[in-house]
PDB file of C-alpha atoms in Angstrom:
ATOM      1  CA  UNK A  16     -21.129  -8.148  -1.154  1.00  0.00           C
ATOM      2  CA  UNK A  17     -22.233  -5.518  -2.951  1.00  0.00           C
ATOM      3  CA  UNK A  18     -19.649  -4.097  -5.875  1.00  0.00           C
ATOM      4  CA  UNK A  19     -21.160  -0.156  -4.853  1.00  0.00           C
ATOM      5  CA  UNK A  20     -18.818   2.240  -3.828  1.00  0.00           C
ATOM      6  CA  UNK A  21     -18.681   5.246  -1.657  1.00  0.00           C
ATOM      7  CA  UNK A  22     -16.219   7.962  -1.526  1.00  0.00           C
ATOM      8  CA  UNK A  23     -15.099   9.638   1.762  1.00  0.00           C
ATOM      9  CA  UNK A  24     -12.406  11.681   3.187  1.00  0.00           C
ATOM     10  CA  UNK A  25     -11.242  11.485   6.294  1.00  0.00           C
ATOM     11  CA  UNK A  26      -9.471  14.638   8.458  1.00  0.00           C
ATOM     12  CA  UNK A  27      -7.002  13.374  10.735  1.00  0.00           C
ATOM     13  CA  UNK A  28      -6.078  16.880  12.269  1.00  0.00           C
ATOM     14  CA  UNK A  29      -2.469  16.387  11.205  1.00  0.00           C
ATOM     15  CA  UNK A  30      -4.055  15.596   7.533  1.00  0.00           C
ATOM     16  CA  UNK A  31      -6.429  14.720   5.412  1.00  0.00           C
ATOM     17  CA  UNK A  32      -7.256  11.629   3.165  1.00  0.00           C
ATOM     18  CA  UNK A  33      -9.239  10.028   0.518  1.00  0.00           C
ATOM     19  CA  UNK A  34     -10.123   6.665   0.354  1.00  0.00           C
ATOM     20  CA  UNK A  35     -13.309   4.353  -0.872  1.00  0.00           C
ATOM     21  CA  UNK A  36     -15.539   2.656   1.541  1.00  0.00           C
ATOM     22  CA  UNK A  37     -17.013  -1.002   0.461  1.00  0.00           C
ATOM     23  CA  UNK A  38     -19.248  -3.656   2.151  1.00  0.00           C
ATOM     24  CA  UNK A  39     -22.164  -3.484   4.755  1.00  0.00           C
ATOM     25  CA  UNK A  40     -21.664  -1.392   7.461  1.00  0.00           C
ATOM     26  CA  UNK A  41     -22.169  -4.159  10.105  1.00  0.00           C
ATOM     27  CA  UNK A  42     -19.684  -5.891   8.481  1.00  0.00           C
ATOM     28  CA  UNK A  43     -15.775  -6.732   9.521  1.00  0.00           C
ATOM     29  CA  UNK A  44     -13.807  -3.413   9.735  1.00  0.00           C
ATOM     30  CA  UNK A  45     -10.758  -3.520   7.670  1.00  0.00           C
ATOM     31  CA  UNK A  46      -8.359  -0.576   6.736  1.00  0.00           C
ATOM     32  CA  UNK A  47      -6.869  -1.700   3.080  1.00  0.00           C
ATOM     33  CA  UNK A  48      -3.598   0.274   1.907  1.00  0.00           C
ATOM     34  CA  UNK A  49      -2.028   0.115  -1.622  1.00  0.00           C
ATOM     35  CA  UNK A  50       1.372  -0.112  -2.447  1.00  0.00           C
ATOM     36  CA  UNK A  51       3.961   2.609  -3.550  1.00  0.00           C
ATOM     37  CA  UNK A  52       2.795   4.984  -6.149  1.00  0.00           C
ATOM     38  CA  UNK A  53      -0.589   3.874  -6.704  1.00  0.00           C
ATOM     39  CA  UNK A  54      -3.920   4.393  -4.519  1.00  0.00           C
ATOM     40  CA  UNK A  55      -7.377   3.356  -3.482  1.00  0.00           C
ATOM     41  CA  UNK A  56      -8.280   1.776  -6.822  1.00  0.00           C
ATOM     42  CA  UNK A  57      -5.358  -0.903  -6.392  1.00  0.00           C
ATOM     43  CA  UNK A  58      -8.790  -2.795  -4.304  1.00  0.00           C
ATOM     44  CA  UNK A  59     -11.110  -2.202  -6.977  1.00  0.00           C
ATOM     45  CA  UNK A  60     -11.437  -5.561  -8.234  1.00  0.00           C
ATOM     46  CA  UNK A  61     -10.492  -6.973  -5.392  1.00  0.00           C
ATOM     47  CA  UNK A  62     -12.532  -5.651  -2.328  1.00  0.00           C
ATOM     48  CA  UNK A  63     -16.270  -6.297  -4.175  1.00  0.00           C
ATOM     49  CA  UNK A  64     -15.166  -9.782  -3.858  1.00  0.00           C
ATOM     50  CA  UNK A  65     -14.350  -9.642  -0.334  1.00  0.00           C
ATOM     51  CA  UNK A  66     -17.781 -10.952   1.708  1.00  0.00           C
ATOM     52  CA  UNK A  67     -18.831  -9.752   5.272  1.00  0.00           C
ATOM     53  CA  UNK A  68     -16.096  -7.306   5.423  1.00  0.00           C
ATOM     54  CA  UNK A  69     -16.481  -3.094   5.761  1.00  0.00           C
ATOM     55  CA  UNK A  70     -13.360  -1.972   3.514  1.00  0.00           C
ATOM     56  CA  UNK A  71     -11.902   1.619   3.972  1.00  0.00           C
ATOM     57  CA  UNK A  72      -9.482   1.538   1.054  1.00  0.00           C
ATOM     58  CA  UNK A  73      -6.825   4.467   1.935  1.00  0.00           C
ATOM     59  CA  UNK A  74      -5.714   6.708  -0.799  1.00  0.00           C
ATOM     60  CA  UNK A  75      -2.032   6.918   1.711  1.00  0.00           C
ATOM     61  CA  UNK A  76      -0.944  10.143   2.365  1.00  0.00           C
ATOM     62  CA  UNK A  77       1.194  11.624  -0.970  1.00  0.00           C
ATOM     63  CA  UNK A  78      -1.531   9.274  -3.050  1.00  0.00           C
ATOM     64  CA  UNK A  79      -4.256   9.585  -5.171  1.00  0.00           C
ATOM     65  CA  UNK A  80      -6.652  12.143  -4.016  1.00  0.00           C
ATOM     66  CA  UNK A  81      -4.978  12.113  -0.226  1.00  0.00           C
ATOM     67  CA  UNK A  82      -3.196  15.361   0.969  1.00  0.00           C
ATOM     68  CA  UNK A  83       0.322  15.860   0.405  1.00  0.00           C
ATOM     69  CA  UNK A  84       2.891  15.815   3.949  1.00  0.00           C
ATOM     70  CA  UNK A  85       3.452  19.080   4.776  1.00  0.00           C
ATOM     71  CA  UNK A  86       6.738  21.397   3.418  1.00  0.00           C
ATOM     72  CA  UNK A  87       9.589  19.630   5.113  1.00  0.00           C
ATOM     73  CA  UNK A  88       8.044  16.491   6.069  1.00  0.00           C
ATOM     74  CA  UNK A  89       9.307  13.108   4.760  1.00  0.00           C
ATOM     75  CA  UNK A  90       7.075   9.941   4.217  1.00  0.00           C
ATOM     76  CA  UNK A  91       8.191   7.680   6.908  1.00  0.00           C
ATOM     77  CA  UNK A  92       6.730   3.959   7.390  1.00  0.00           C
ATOM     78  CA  UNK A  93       5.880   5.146  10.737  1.00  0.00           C
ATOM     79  CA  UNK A  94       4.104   8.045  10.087  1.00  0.00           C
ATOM     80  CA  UNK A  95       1.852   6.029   7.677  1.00  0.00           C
ATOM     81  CA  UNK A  96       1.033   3.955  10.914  1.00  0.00           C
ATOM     82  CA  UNK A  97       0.244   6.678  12.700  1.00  0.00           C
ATOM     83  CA  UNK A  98      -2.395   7.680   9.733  1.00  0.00           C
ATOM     84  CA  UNK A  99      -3.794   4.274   9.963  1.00  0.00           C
ATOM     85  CA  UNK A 100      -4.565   4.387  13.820  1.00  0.00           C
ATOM     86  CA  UNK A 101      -5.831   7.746  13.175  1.00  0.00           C
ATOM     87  CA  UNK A 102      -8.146   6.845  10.892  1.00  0.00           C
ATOM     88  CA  UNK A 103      -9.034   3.640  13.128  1.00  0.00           C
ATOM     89  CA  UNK A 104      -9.181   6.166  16.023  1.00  0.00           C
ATOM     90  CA  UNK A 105     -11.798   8.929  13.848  1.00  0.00           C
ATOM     91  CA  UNK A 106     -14.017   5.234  12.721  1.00  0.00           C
ATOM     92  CA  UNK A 107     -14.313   4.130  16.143  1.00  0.00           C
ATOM     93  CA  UNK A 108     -12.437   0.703  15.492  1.00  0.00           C
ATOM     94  CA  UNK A 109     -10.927  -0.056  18.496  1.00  0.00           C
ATOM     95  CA  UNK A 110      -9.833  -3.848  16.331  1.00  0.00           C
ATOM     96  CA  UNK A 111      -9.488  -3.844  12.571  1.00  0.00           C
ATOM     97  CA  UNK A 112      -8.350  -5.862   9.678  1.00  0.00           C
ATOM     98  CA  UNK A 113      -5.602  -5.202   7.814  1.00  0.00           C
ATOM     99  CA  UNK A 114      -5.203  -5.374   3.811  1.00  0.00           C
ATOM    100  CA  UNK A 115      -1.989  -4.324   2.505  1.00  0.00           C
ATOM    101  CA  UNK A 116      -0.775  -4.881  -0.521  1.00  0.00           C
ATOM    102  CA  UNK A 117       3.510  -4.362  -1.331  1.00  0.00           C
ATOM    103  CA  UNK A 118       4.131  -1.085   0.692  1.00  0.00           C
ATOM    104  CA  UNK A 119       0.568  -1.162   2.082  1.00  0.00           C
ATOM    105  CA  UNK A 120       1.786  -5.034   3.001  1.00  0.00           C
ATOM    106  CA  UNK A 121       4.777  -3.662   5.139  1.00  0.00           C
ATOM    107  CA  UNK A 122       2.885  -0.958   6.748  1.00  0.00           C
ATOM    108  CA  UNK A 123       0.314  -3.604   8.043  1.00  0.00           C
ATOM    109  CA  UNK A 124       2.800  -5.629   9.350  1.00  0.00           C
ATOM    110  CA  UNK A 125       4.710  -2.742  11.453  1.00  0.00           C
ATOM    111  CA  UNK A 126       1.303  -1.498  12.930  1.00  0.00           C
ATOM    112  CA  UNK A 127       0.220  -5.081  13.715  1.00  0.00           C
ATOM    113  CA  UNK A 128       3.358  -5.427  15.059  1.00  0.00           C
ATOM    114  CA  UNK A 129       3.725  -2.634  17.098  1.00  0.00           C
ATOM    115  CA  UNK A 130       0.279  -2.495  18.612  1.00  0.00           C
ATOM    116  CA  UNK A 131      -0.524  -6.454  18.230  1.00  0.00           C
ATOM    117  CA  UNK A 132      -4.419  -5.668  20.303  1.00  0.00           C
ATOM    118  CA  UNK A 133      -5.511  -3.224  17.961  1.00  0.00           C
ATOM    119  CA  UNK A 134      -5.182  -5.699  15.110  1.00  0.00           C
ATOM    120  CA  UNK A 135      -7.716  -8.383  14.348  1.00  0.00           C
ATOM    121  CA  UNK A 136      -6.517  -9.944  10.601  1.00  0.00           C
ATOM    122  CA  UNK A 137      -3.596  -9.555   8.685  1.00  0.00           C
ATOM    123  CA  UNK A 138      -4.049  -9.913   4.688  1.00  0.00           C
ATOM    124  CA  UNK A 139      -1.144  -9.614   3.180  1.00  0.00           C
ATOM    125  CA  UNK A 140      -0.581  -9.432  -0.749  1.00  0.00           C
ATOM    126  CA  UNK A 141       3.148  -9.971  -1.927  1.00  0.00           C
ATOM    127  CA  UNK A 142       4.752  -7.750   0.894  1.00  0.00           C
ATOM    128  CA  UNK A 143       5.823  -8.420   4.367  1.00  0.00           C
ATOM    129  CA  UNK A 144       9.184  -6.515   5.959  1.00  0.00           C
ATOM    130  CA  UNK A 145      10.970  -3.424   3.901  1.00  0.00           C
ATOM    131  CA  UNK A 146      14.223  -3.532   2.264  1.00  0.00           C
ATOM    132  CA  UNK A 147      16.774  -4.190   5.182  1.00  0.00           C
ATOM    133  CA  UNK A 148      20.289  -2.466   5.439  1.00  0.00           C
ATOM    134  CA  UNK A 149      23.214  -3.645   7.590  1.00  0.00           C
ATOM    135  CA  UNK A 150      24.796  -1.250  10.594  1.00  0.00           C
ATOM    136  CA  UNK A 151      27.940  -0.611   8.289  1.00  0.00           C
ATOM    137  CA  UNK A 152      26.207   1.276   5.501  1.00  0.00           C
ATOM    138  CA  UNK A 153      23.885   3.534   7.431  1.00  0.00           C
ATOM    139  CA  UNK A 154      26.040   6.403   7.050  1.00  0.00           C
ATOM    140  CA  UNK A 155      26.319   5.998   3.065  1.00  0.00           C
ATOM    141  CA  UNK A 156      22.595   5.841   3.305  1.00  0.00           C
ATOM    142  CA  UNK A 157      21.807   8.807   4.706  1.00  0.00           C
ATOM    143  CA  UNK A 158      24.343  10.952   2.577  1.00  0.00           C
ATOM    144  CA  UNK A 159      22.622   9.652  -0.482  1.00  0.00           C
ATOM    145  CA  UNK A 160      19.573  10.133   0.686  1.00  0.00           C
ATOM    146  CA  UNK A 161      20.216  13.718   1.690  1.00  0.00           C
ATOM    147  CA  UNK A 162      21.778  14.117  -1.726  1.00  0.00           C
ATOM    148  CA  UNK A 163      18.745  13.083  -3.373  1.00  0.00           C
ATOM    149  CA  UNK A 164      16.917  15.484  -1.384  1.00  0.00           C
ATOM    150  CA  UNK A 165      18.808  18.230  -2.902  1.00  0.00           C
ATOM    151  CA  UNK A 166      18.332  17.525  -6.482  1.00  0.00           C
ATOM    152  CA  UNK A 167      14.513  16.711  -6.488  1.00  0.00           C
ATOM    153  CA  UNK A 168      14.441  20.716  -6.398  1.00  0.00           C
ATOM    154  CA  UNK A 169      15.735  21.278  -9.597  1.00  0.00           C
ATOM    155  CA  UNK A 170      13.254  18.074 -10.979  1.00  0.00           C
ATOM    156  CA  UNK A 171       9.915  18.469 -13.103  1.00  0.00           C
ATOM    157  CA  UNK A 172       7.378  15.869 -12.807  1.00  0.00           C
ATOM    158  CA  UNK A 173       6.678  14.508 -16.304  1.00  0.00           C
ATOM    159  CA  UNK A 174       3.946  15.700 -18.535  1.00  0.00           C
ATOM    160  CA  UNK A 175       1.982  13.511 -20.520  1.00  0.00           C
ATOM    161  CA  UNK A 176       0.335  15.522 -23.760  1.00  0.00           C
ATOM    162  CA  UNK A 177      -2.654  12.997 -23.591  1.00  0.00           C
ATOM    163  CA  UNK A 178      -4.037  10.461 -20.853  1.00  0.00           C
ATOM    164  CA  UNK A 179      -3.030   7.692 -22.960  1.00  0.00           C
ATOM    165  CA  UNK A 180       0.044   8.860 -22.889  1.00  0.00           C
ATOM    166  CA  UNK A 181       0.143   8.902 -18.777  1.00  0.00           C
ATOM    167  CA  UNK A 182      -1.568   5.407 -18.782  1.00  0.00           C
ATOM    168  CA  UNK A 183       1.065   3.800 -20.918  1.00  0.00           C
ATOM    169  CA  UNK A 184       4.081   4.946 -19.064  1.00  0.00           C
ATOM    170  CA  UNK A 185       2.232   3.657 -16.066  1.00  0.00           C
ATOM    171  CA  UNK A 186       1.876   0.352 -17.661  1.00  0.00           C
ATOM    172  CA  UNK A 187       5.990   0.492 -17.797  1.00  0.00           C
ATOM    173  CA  UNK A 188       6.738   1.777 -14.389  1.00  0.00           C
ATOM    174  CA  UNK A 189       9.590   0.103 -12.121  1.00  0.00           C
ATOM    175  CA  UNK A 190       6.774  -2.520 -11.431  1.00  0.00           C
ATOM    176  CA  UNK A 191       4.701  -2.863 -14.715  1.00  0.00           C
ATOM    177  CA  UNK A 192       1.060  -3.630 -14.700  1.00  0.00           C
ATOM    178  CA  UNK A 193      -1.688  -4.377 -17.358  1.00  0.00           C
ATOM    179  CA  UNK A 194      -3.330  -1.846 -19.162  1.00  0.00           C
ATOM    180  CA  UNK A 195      -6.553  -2.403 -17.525  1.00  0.00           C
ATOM    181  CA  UNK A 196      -4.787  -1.777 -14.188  1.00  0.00           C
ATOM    182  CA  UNK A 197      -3.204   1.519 -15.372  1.00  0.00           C
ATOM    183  CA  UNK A 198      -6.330   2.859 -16.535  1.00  0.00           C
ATOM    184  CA  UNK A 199      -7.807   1.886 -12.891  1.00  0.00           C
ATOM    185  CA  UNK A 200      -4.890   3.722 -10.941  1.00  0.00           C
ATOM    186  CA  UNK A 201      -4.925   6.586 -13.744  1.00  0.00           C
ATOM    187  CA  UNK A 202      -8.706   7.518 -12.614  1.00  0.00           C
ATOM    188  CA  UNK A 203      -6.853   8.865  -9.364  1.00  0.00           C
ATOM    189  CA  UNK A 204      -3.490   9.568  -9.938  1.00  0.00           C
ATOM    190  CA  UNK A 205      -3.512  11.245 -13.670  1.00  0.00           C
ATOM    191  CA  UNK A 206      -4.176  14.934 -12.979  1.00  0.00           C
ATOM    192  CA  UNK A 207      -4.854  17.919 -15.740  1.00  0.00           C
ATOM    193  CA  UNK A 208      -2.017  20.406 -15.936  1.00  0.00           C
ATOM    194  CA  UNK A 209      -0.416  22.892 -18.570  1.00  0.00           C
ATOM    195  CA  UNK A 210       0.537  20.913 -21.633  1.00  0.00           C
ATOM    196  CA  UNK A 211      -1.425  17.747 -20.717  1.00  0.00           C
ATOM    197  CA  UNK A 212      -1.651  15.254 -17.784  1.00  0.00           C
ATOM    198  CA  UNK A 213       0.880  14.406 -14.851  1.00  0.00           C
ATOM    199  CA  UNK A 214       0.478  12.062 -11.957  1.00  0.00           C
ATOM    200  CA  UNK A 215      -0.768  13.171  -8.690  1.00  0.00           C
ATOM    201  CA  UNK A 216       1.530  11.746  -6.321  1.00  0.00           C
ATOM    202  CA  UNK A 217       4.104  13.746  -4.424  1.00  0.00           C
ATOM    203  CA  UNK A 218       7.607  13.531  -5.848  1.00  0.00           C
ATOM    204  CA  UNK A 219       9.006  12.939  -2.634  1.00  0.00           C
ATOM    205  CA  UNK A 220       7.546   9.477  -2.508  1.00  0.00           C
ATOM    206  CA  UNK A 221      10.525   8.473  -5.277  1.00  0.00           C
ATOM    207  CA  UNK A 222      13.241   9.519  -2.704  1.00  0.00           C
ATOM    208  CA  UNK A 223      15.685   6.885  -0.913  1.00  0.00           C
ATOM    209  CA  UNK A 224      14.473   6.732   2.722  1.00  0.00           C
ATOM    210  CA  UNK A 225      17.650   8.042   4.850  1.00  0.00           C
ATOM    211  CA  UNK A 226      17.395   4.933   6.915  1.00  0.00           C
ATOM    212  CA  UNK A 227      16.571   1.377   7.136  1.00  0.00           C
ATOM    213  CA  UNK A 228      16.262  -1.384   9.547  1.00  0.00           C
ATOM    214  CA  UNK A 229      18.215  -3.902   9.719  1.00  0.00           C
ATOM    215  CA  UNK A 230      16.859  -7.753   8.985  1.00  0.00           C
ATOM    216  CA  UNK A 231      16.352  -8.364  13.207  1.00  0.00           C
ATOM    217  CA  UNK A 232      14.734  -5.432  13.431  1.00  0.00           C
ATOM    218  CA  UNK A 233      12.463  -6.012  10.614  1.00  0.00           C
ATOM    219  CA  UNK A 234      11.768  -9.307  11.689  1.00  0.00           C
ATOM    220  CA  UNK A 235      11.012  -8.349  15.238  1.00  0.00           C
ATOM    221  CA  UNK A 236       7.873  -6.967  14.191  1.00  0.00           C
ATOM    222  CA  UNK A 237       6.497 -10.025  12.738  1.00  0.00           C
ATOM    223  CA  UNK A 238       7.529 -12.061  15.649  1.00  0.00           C
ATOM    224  CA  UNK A 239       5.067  -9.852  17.872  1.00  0.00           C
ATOM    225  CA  UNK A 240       2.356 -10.257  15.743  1.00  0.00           C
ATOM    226  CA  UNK A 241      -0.783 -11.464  17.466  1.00  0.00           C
ATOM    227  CA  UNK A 242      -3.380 -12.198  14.787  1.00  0.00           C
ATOM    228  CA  UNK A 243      -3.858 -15.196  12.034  1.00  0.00           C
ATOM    229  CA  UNK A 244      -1.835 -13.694   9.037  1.00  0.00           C
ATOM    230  CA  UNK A 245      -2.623 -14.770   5.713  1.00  0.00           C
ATOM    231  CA  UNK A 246       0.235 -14.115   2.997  1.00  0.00           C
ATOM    232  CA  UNK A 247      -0.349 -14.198  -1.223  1.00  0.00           C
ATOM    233  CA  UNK A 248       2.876 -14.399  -2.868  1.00  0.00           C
ATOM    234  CA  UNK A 249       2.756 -13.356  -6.655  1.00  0.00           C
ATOM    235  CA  UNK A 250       4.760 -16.045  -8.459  1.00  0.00           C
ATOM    236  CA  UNK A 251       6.186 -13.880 -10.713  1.00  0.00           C
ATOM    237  CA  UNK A 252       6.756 -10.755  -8.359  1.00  0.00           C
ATOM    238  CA  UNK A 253       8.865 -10.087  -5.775  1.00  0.00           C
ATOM    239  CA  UNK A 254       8.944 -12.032  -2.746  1.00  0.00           C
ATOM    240  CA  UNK A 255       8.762 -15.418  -4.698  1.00  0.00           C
ATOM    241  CA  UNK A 256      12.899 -15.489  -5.235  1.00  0.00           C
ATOM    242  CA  UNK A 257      12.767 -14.554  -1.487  1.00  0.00           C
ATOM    243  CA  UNK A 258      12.835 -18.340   0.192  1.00  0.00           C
ATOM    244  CA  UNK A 259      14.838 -17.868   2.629  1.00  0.00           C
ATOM    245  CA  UNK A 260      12.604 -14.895   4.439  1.00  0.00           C
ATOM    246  CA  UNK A 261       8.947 -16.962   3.136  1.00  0.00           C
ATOM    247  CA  UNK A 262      10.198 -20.130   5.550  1.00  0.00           C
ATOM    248  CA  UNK A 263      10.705 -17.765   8.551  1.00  0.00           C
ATOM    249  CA  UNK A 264       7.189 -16.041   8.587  1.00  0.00           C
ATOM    250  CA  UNK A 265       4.717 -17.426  10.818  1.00  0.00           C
ATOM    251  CA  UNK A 266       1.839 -17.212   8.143  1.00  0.00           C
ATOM    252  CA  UNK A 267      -0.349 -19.011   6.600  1.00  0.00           C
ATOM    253  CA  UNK A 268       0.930 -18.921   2.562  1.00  0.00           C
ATOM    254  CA  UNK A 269      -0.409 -19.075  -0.518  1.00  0.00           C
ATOM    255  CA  UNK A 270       1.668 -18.565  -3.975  1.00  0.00           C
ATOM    256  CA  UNK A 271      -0.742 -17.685  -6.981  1.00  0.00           C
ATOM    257  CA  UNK A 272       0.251 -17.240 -10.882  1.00  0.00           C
ATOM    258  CA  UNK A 273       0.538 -13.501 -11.773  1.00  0.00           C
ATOM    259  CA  UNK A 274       2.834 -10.377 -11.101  1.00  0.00           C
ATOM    260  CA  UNK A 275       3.032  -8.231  -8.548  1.00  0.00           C
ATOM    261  CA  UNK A 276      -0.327  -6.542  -9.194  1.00  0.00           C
ATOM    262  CA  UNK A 277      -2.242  -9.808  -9.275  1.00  0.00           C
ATOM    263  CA  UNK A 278      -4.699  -8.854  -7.512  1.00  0.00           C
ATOM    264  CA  UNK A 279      -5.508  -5.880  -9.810  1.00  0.00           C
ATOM    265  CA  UNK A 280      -4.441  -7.003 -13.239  1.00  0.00           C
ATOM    266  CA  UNK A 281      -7.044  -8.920 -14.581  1.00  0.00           C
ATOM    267  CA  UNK A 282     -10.308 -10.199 -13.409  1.00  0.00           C
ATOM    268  CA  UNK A 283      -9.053 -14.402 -12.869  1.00  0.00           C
ATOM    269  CA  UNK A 284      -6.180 -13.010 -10.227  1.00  0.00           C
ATOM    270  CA  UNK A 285      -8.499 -10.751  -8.183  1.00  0.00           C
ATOM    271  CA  UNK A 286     -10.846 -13.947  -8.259  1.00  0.00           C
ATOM    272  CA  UNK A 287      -8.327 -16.304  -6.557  1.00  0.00           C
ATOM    273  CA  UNK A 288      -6.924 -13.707  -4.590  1.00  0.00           C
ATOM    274  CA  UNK A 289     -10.483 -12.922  -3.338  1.00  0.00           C
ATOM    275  CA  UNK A 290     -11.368 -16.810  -2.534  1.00  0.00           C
ATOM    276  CA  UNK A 291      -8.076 -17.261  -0.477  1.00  0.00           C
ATOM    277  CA  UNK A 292      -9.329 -13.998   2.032  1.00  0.00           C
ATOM    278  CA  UNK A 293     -12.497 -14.792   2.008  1.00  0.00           C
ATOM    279  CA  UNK A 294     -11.729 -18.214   3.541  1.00  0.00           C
ATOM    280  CA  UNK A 295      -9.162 -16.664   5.311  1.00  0.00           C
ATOM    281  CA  UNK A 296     -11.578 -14.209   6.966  1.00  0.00           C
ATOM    282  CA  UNK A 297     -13.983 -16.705   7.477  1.00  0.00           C
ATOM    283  CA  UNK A 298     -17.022 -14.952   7.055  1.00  0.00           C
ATOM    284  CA  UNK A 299     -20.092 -17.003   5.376  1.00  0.00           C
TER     285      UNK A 299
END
């Protein structure tokens, strides 16, 4: 596969988003989302790898060079679905692959869940269901949630006098990645303002969601998936302490040395990410 890429955007009507476009255009159609807080470049060293395949790597909605939601709007798992089918619906892709990766992971699984003929391929890196609430707190949820919402109006985003600056405290976000991979995700997410540089992404992506599914619930949607599903689990990132919910899935697993960004960290874990999907896929 070639390592060129091309940049598009993509209108939706309801909005519009970024994303990079790899791999002949003959090849399999697969939509690839990233996880929270970073953006298209999360599949940089990952999708050249990928053979046979036509990538559209989303920048998701509140990402990266994608449009912000709209005054008012929140940034549902469900209305991230809906994007995806949208921009299935505006390629012509009446079956695609999925590549998700953390949030990007869960997304996949609640669209291929939900609408199990649209979806021909599930690759999933070191995601699968959301965080899962029981019946008895919802209530506590939503008040903190709606709490939250209140105070991000009197919040700043954080400026960064210098790049560097913005690419270190990347490096030690709530999931902390390599410098090489902060540099990657800084190329669209670090944006020029007064005093220096502060990250594209909408702050409303760092708010509680006001409500959460339960474990059945979650789990319902990867009982009515209808494709082969392929799962990397990061050994040192989060699912790996999760045994319990790993012996229930109905995928095909694979656990490889690295974080939670392996797949974007350094050049050996994008490798043997790569060689598990491209078997997976099966394309010669």
């Amino acid at each position: 596969m070639s390592a060129q890429v091309e940049e598009i955007r993509l209108t939706l009507g309801h909005i519009e988003l970024a994303a990079h476009l790899f791999g002949p255009a003959d090849g399999l159609p697969v939509i690839a989302l990233h996880g929270w807080l970073d953006n298209a470049n999360s599949f940089a060293r990952l999708a050249p790898q990928l053979k046979g395949l036509r990538i559209v790597a989303l920048d998701l909605a509140g990402h990266g060079y994608s449009e912000h939601r709209p005054v008012g709007a929140s940034y549902a798992l469900a209305d991230y679905a809906h994007d995806v089918l949208r921009v299935a619906e505006q390629l012509g892709w009446e079956r695609f692959g999925l590549l998700g990766h953390s949030l990007g992971a869960i997304i996949s699984v609640q669209l291929a869940g939900a609408l199990p003929e649209r979806v021909s391929h599930l690759a999933l890196i070191d995601g699968v269901i959301p965080p899962t609430l029981s019946e008895q707190d919802a209530a506590e949820r939503l008040g903190l949630a709606l709490q939250a919402q209140l105070r991000l109006e009197s919040k700043r985003k954080s400026v960064y006098p210098t790049l560097e600056e913005g690419v270190e405290a990347r490096m030690k976000g709530m999931v902390a990645v390599s410098r090489e991979a902060a540099e990657l995700l800084a190329q669209r997410g670090l944006m020029p303002v007064p005093g220096g540089y502060s990250w594209r992404s909408d702050s409303r992506l760092t708010l509680p969601s006001p409500t959460r599914l339960n474990q059945d619930q979650a789990m319902a949607f990867v009982k009515r998936i209808a494709c082969p599903a392929y799962l990397v689990v990061a050994a040192d990132g989060m699912l790996a302490r999760h045994t319990e919910l790993l012996e229930q899935l109905p995928f095909e697993q694979v656990t490889l040395p690295g974080g939670h960004h392996l797949h974007l960290n350094d050049a050996e874990g994008a490798a043997l990410v790569a060689d598990c999907f491209n078997r997976f896929f099966g394309i010669p």
